[in-house]
mmCIF file of C-alpha atoms in Angstrom:
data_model
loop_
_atom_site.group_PDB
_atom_site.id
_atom_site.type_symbol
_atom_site.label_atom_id
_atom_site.label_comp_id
_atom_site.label_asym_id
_atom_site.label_seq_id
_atom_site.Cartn_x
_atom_site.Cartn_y
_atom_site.Cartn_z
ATOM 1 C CA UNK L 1 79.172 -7.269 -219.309
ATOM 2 C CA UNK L 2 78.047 -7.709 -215.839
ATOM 3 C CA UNK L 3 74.623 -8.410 -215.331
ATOM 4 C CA UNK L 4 72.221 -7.883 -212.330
ATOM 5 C CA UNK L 5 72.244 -11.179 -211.657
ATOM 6 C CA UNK L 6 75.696 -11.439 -211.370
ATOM 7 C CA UNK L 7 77.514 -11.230 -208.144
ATOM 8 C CA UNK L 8 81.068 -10.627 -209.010
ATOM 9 C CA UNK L 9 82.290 -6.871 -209.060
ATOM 10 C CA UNK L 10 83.271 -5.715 -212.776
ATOM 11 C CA UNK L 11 86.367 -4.377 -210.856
ATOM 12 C CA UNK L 12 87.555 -6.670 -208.752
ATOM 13 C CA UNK L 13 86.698 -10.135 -206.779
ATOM 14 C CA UNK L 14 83.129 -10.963 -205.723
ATOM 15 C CA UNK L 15 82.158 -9.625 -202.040
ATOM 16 C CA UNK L 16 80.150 -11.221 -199.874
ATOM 17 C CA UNK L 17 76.843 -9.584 -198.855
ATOM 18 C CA UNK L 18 77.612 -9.166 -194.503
ATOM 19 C CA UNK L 19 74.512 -11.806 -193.050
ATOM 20 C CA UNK L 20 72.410 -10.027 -190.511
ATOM 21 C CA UNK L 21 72.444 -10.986 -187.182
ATOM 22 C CA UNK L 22 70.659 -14.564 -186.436
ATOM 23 C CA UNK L 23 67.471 -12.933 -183.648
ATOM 24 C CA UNK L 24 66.354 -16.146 -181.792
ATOM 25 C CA UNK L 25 63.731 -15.521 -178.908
ATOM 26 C CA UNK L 26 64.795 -15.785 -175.316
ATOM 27 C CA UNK L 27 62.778 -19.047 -175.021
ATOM 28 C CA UNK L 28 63.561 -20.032 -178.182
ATOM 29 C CA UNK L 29 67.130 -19.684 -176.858
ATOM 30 C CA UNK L 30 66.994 -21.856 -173.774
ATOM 31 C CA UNK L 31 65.632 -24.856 -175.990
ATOM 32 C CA UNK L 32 68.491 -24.189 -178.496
ATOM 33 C CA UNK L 33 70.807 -24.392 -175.809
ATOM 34 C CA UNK L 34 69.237 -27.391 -174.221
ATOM 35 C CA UNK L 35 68.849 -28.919 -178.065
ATOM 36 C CA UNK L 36 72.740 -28.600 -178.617
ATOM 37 C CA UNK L 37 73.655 -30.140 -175.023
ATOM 38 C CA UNK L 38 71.583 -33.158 -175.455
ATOM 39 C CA UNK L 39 72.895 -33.325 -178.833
ATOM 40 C CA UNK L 40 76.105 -33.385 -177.942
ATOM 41 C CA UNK L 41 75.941 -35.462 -174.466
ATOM 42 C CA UNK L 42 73.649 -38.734 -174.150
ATOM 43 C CA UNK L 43 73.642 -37.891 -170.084
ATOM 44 C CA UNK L 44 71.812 -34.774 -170.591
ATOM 45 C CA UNK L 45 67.605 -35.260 -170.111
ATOM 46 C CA UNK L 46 65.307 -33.147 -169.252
ATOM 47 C CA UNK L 47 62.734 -33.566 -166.413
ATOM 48 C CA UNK L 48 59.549 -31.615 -165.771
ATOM 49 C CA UNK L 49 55.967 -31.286 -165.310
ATOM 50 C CA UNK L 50 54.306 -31.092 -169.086
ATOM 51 C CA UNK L 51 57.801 -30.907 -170.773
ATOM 52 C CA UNK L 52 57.016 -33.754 -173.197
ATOM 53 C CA UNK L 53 54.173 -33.572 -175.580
ATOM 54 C CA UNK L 54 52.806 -30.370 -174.124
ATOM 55 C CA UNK L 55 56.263 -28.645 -174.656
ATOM 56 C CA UNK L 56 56.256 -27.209 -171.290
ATOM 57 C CA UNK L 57 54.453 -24.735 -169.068
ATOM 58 C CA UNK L 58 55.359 -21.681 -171.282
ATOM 59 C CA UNK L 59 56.698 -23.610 -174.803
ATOM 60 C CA UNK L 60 59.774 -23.438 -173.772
ATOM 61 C CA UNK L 61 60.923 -27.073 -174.589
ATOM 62 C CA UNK L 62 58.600 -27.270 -177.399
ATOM 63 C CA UNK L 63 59.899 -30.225 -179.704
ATOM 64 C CA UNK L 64 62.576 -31.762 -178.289
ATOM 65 C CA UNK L 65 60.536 -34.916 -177.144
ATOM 66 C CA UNK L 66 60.049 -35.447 -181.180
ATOM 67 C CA UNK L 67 63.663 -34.895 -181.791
ATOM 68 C CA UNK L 68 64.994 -36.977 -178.234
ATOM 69 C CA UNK L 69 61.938 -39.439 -177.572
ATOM 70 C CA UNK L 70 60.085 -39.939 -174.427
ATOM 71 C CA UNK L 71 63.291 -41.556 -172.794
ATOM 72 C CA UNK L 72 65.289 -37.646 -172.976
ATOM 73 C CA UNK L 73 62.252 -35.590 -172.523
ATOM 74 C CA UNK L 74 60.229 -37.132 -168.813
ATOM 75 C CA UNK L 75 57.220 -35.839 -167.989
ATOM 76 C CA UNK L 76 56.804 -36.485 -164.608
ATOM 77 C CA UNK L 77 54.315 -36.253 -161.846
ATOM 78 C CA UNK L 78 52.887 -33.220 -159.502
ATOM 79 C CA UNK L 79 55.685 -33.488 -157.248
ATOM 80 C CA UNK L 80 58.567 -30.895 -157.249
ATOM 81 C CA UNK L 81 60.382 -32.695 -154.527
ATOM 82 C CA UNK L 82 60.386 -36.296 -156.630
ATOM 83 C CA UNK L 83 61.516 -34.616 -159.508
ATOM 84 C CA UNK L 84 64.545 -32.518 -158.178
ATOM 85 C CA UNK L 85 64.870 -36.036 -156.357
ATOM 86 C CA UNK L 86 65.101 -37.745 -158.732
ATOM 87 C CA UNK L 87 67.294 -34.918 -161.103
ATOM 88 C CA UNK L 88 70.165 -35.271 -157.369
ATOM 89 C CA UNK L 89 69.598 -39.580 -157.997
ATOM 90 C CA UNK L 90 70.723 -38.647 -161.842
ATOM 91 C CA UNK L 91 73.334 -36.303 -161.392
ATOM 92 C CA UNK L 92 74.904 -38.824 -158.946
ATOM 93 C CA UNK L 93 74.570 -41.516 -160.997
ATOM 94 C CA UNK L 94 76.480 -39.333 -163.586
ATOM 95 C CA UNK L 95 74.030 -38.383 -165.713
ATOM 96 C CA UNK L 96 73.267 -34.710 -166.284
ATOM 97 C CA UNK L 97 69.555 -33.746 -165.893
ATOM 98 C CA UNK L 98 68.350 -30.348 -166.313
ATOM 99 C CA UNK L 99 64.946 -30.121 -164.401
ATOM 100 C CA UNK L 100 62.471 -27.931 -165.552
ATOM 101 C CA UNK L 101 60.168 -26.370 -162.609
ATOM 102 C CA UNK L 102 56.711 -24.625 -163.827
ATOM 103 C CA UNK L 103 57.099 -21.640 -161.634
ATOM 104 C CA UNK L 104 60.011 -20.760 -159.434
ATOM 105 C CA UNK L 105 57.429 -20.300 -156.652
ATOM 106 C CA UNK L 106 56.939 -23.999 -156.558
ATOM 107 C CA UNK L 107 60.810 -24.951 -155.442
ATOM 108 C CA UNK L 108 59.564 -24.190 -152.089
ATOM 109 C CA UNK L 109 58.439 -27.947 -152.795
ATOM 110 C CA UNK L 110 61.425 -29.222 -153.289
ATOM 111 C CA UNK L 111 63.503 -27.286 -151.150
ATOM 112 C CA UNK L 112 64.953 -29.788 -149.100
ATOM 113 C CA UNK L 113 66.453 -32.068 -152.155
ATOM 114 C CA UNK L 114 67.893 -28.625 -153.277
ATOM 115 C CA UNK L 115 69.369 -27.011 -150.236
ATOM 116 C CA UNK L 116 70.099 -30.059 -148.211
ATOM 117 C CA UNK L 117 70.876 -32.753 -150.601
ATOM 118 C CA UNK L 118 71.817 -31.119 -154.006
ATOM 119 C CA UNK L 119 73.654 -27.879 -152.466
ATOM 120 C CA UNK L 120 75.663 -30.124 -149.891
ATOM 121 C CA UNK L 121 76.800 -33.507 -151.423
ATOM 122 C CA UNK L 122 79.876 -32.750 -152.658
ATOM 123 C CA UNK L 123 81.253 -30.902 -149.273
ATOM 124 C CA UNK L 124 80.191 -33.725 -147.058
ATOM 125 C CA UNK L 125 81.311 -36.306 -149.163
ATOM 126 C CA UNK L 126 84.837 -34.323 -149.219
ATOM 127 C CA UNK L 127 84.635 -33.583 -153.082
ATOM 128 C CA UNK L 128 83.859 -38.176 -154.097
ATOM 129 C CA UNK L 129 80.682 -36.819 -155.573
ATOM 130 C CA UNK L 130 79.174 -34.210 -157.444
ATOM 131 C CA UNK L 131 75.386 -33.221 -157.925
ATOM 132 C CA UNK L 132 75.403 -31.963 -162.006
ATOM 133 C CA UNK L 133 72.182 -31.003 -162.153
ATOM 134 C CA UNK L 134 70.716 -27.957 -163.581
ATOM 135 C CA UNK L 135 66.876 -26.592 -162.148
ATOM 136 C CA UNK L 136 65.276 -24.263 -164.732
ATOM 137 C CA UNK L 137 62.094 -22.042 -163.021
ATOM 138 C CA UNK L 138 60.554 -19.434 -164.561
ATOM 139 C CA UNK L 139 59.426 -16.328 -162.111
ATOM 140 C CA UNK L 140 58.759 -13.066 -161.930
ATOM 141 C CA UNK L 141 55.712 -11.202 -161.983
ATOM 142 C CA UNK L 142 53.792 -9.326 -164.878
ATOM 143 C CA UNK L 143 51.643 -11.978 -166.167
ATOM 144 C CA UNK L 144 49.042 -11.528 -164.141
ATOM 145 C CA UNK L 145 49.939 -14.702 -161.747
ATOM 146 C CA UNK L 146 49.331 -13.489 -158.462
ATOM 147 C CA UNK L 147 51.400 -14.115 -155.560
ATOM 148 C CA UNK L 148 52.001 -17.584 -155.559
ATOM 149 C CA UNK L 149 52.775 -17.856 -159.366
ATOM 150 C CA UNK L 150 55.232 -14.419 -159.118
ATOM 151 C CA UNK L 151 57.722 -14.122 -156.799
ATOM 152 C CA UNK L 152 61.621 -13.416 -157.419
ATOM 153 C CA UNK L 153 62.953 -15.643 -155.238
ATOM 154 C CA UNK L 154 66.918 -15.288 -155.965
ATOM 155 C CA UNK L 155 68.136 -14.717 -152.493
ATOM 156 C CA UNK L 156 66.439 -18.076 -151.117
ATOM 157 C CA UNK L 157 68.860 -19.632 -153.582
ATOM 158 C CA UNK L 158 72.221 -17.334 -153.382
ATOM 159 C CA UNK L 159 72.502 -17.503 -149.451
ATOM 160 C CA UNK L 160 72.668 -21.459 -149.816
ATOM 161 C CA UNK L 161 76.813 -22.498 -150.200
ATOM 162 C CA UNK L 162 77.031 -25.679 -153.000
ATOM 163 C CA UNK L 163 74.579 -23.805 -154.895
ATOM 164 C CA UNK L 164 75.169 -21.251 -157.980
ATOM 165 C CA UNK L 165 72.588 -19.308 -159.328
ATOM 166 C CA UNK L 166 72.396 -17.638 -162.732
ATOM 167 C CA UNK L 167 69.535 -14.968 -164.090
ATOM 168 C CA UNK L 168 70.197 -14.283 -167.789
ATOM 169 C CA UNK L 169 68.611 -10.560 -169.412
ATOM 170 C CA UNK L 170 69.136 -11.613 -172.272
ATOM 171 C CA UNK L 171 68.272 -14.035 -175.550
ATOM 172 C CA UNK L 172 72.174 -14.973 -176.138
ATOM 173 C CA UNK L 173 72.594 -14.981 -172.206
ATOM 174 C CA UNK L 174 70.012 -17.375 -171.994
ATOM 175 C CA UNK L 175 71.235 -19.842 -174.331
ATOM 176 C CA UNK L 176 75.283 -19.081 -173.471
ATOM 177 C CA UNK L 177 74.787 -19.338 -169.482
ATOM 178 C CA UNK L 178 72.496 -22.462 -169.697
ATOM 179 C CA UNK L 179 75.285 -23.849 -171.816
ATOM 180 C CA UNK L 180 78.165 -23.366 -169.078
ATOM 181 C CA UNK L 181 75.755 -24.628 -166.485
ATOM 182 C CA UNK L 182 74.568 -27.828 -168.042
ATOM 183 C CA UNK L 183 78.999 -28.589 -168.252
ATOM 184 C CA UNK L 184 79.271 -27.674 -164.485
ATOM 185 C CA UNK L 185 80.069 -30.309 -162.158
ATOM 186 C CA UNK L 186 77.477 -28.606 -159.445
ATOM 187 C CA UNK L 187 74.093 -27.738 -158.962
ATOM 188 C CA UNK L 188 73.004 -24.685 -160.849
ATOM 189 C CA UNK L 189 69.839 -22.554 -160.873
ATOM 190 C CA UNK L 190 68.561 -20.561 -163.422
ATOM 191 C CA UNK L 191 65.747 -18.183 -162.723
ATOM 192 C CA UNK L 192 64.230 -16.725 -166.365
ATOM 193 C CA UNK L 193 62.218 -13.709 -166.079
ATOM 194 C CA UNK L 194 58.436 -14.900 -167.537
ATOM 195 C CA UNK L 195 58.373 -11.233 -169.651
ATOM 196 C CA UNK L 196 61.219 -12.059 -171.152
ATOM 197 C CA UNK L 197 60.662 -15.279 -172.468
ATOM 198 C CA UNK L 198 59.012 -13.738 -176.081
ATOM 199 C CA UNK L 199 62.003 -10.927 -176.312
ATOM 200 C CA UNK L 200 64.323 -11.234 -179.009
ATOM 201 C CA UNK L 201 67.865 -10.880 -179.685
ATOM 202 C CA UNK L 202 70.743 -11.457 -181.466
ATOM 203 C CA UNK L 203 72.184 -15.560 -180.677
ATOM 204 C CA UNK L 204 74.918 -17.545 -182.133
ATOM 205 C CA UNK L 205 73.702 -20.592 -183.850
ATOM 206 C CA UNK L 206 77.181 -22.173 -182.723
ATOM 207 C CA UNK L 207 77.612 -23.545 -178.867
ATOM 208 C CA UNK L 208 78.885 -20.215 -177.354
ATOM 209 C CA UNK L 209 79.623 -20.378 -173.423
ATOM 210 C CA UNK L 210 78.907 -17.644 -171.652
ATOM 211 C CA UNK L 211 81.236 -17.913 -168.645
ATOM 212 C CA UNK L 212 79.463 -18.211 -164.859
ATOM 213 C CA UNK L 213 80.828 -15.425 -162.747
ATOM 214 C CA UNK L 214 81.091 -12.386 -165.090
ATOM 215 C CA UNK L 215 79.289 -9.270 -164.742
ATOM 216 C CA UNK L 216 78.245 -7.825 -168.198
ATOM 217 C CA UNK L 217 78.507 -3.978 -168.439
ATOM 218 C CA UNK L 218 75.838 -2.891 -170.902
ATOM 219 C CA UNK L 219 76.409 0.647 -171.073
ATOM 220 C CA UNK L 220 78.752 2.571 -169.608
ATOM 221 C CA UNK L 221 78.414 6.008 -168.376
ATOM 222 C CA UNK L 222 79.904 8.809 -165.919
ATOM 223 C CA UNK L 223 77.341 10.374 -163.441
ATOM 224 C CA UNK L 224 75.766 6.815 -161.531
ATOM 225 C CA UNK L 225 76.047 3.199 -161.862
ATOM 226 C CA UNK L 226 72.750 1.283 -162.218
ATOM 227 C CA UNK L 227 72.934 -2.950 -161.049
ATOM 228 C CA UNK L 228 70.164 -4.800 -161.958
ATOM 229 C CA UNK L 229 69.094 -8.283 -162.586
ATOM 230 C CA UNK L 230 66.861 -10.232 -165.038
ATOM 231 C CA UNK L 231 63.940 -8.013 -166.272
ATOM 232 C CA UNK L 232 65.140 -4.892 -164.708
ATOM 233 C CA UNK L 233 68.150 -4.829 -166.830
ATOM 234 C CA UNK L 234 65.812 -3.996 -169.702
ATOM 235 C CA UNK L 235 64.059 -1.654 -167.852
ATOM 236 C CA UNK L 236 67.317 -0.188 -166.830
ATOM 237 C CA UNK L 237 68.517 0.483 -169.914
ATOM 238 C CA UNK L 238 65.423 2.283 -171.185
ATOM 239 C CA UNK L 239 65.848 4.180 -168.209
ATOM 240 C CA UNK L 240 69.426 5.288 -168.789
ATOM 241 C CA UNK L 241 68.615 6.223 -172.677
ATOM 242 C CA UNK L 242 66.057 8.648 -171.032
ATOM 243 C CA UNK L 243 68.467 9.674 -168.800
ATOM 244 C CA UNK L 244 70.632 10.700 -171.128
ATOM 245 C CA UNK L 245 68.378 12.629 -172.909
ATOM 246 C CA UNK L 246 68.421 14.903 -169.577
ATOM 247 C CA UNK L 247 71.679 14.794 -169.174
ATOM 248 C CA UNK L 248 72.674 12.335 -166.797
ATOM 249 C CA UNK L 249 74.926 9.808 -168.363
ATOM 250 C CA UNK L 250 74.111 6.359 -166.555
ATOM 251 C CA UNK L 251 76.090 2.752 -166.537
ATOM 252 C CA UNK L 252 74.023 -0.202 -166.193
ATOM 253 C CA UNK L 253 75.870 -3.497 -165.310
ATOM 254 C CA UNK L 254 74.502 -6.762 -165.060
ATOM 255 C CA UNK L 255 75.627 -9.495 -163.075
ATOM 256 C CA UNK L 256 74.214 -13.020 -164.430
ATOM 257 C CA UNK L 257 75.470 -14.899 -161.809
ATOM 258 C CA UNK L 258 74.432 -14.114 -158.395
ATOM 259 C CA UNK L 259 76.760 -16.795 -157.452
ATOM 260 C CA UNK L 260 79.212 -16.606 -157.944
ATOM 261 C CA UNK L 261 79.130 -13.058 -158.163
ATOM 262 C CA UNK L 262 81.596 -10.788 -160.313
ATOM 263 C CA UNK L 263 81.811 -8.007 -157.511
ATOM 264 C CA UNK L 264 84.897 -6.601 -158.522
ATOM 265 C CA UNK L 265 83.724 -5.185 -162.285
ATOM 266 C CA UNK L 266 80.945 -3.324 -160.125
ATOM 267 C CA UNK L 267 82.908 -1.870 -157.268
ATOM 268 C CA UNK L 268 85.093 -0.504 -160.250
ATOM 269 C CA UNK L 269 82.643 0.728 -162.199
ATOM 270 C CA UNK L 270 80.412 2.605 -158.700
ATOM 271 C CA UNK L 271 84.689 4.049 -158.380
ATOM 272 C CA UNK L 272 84.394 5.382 -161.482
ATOM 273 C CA UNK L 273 81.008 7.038 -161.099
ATOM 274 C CA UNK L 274 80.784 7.902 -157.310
ATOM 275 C CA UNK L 275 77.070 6.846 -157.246
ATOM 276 C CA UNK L 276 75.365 3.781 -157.118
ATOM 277 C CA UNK L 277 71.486 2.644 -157.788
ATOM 278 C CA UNK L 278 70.658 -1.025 -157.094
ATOM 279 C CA UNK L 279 67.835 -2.529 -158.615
ATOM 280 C CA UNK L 280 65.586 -5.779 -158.110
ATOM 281 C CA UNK L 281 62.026 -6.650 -158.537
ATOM 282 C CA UNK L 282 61.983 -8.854 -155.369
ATOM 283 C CA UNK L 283 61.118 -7.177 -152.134
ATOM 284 C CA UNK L 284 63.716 -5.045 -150.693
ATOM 285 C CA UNK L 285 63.973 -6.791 -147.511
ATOM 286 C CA UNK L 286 66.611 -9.241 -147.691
ATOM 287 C CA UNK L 287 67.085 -9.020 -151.193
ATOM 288 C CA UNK L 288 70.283 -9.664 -153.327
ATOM 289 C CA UNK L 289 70.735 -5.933 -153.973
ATOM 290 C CA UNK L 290 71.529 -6.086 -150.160
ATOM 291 C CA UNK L 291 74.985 -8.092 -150.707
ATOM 292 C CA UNK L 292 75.741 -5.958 -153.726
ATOM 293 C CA UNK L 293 75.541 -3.016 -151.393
ATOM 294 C CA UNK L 294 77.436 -4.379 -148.403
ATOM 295 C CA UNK L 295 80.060 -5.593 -151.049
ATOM 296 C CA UNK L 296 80.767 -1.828 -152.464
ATOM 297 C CA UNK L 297 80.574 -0.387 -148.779
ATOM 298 C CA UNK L 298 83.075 -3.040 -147.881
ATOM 299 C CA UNK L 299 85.620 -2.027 -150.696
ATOM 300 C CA UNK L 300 87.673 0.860 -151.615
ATOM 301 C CA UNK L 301 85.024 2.065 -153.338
ATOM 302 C CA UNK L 302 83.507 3.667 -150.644
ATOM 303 C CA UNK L 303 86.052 5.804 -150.502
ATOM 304 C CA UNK L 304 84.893 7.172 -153.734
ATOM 305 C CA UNK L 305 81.006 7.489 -153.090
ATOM 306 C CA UNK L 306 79.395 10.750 -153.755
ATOM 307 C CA UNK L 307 76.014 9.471 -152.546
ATOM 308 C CA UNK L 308 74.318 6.912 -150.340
ATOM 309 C CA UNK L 309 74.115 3.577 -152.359
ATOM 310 C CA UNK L 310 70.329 3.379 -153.276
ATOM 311 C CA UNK L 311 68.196 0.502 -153.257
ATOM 312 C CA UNK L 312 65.021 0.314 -155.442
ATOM 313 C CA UNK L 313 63.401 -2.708 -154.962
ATOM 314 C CA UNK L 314 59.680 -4.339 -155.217
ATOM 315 C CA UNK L 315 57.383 -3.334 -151.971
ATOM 316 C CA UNK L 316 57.177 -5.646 -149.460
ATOM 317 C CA UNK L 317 54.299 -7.440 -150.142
ATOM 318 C CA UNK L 318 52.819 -10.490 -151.792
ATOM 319 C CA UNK L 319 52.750 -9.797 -155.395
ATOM 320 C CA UNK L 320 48.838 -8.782 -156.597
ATOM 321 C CA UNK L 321 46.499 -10.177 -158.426
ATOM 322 C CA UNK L 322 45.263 -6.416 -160.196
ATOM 323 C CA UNK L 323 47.239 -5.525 -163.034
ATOM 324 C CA UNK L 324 47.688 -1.789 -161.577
ATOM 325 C CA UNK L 325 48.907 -2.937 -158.251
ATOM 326 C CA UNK L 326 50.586 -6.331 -159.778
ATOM 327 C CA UNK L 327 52.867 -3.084 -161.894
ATOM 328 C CA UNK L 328 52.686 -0.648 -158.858
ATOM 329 C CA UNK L 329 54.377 -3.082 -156.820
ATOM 330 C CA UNK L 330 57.773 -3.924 -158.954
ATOM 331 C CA UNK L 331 60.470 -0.796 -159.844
ATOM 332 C CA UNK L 332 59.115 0.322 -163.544
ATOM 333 C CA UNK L 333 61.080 2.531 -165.848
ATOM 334 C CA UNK L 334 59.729 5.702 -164.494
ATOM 335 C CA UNK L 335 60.640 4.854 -161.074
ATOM 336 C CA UNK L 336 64.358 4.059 -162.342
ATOM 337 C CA UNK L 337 64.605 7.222 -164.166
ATOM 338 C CA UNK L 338 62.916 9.314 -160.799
ATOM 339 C CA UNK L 339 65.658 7.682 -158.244
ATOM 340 C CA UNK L 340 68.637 7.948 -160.819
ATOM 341 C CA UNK L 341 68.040 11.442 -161.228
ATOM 342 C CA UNK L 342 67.421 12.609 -157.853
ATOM 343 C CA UNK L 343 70.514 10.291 -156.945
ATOM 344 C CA UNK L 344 72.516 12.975 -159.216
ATOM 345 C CA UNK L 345 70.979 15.816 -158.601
ATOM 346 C CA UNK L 346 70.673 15.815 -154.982
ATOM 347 C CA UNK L 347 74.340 14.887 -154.092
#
């Protein structure tokens, strides 16, 4: 007699019960993935302002000075430029620091150990060394920051050669991408999106890379092809459920890496569609979205357009202080939805 405790079938062998996904927080995430490398490799420390006992600026390395002492988790001084200094020194040395800045607005500090020192090592020592060093800044605006604590600052980074730069969406991205980064043998930055920091999401509890250099194609659709980066991929995807709803049947792709950059999986996807919609929440002047474009106008692609490639990007001006104008001044699901549409429609 089988009881209801019992969890073999009466008919035939026991079956397991299928485990839901593990959900794991984005931050939550990035100190997983930062948890296993140090784990794993005695090289890898991490360096930052309030990292230590205070567990960081926003919690994201919250224990690990309990689990890897004082020695693996630095606090260091108010000084951007020592600490990225000090994170080249390291990496040189062949250790494998990951630095941790408090807002991506403040590697304007340390811009000279990252563009000229970090970023160039390597090529002018003709490949003898190599600068592993990984440089963690949160950015992004909707926090209520104001304009020095909220910029998107990816295309400072990308134009620099020596440097790659990585913006994960999302809470396995996060952890996966930091991953590959902390193994690379060059300098890596990886800008996380503040808003998503408390999002959740399915995350392997095992090391999973996520390869640098792949663009992830998170829906896939007929009418328009919608590129966006960090927060806007979210927003983007809202966007294209509405969309749908209206009939207008949207891809969204998502690149990762800025650098390097997996053009080729977007110029096929903008042939398949005949439309594309490029979005960013930095200012459209000089943006990233500005390579993406040149790169599908440059390719047989363009052959295939329908449309004008569209850019919707955040205004041109310093991010505000005013919650209304601070959200008024970044692409918001509406607006994605409004420019998608009329991108259809109208051609």
């Amino acid at each position: 007699m089988t009881t209801t405790s019992d969890t073999r079938s009466a008919v035939g062998p026991a079956v397991s019960a299928v485990a839901e996904p593990r959900t794991l927080t984005y931050s939550e995430a990035v100190r997983e993935a930062m948890a296993q490398a140090m784990a794993a490799d005695d090289r890898v420390f991490l360096l930052g302002e309030d990292v230590g006992t205070y567990g960081g600026a926003f919690g994201v390395s919250g224990d690990l000075v309990h689990r890897f002492g004082t020695e693996r988790v630095r606090d260091t001084p108010i000084s951007e430029l020592g600490i990225v200094g000090a994170a080249v020194g390291a990496g040189l040395a062949g250790m494998r620091p990951i630095v941790e800045i408090q807002f991506s607005d403040f590697t304007a500090q340390a811009m000279d150990q990252i563009a000229n020192q970090a970023a160039k090592i390597h090529f002018m020592l003709g490949g003898a060394a190599t600068v592993p060093m990984v440089l963690r800044a949160p950015g992004g605006s909707g926090t209520g920051a104001a304009a020095q604590h909220s910029q998107s600052l990816e295309a400072w980074f990308a134009h620099v050669p020596g440097l790659q730069v990585v913006m994960p969406s999302t809470a396995a991205d996060a952890k996966g991408l930091l991953l590959s980064a902390i193994d690379d043998p060059n300098p890596v930055i990886v800008l996380e999106h503040k808003l998503l920091y408390k999002q959740s999401g399915p995350v392997p509890e095992e090391p999973v890379r996520v390869r640098l250099g792949e663009t992830a194609v998170r829906r896939t659709g007929t009418d328009v092809t919608i590129v966006a980066t960090g927060v806007m991929v979210s927003r983007a995807l809202e966007a294209a459920e509405r969309l749908a709803a209206d009939g207008v049947s949207a891809s969204v792709l998502d690149p990762r890496t800025l650098r390097p950059l997996d053009d080729q999986t977007i110029v096929d996807s903008v042939a398949a569609t005949g439309r594309a919609l490029l979005v960013q929440e930095a200012p459209k002047t000089g943006g990233f979205m500005s390579e993406i474009a040149a790169r599908i106008v440059e390719s047989p692609a363009f052959g295939r357009l329908q449309a004008p490639v569209s850019r919707l990007c955040g205004l041109d001006v310093p991010i505000p202080y005013a919650p209304q104008l601070e959200q008024a001044a970044v692409p918001q699901v509406d607006d994605i939805v409004t420019k998608a549409a009329e991108l259809v429609r109208r051609w």
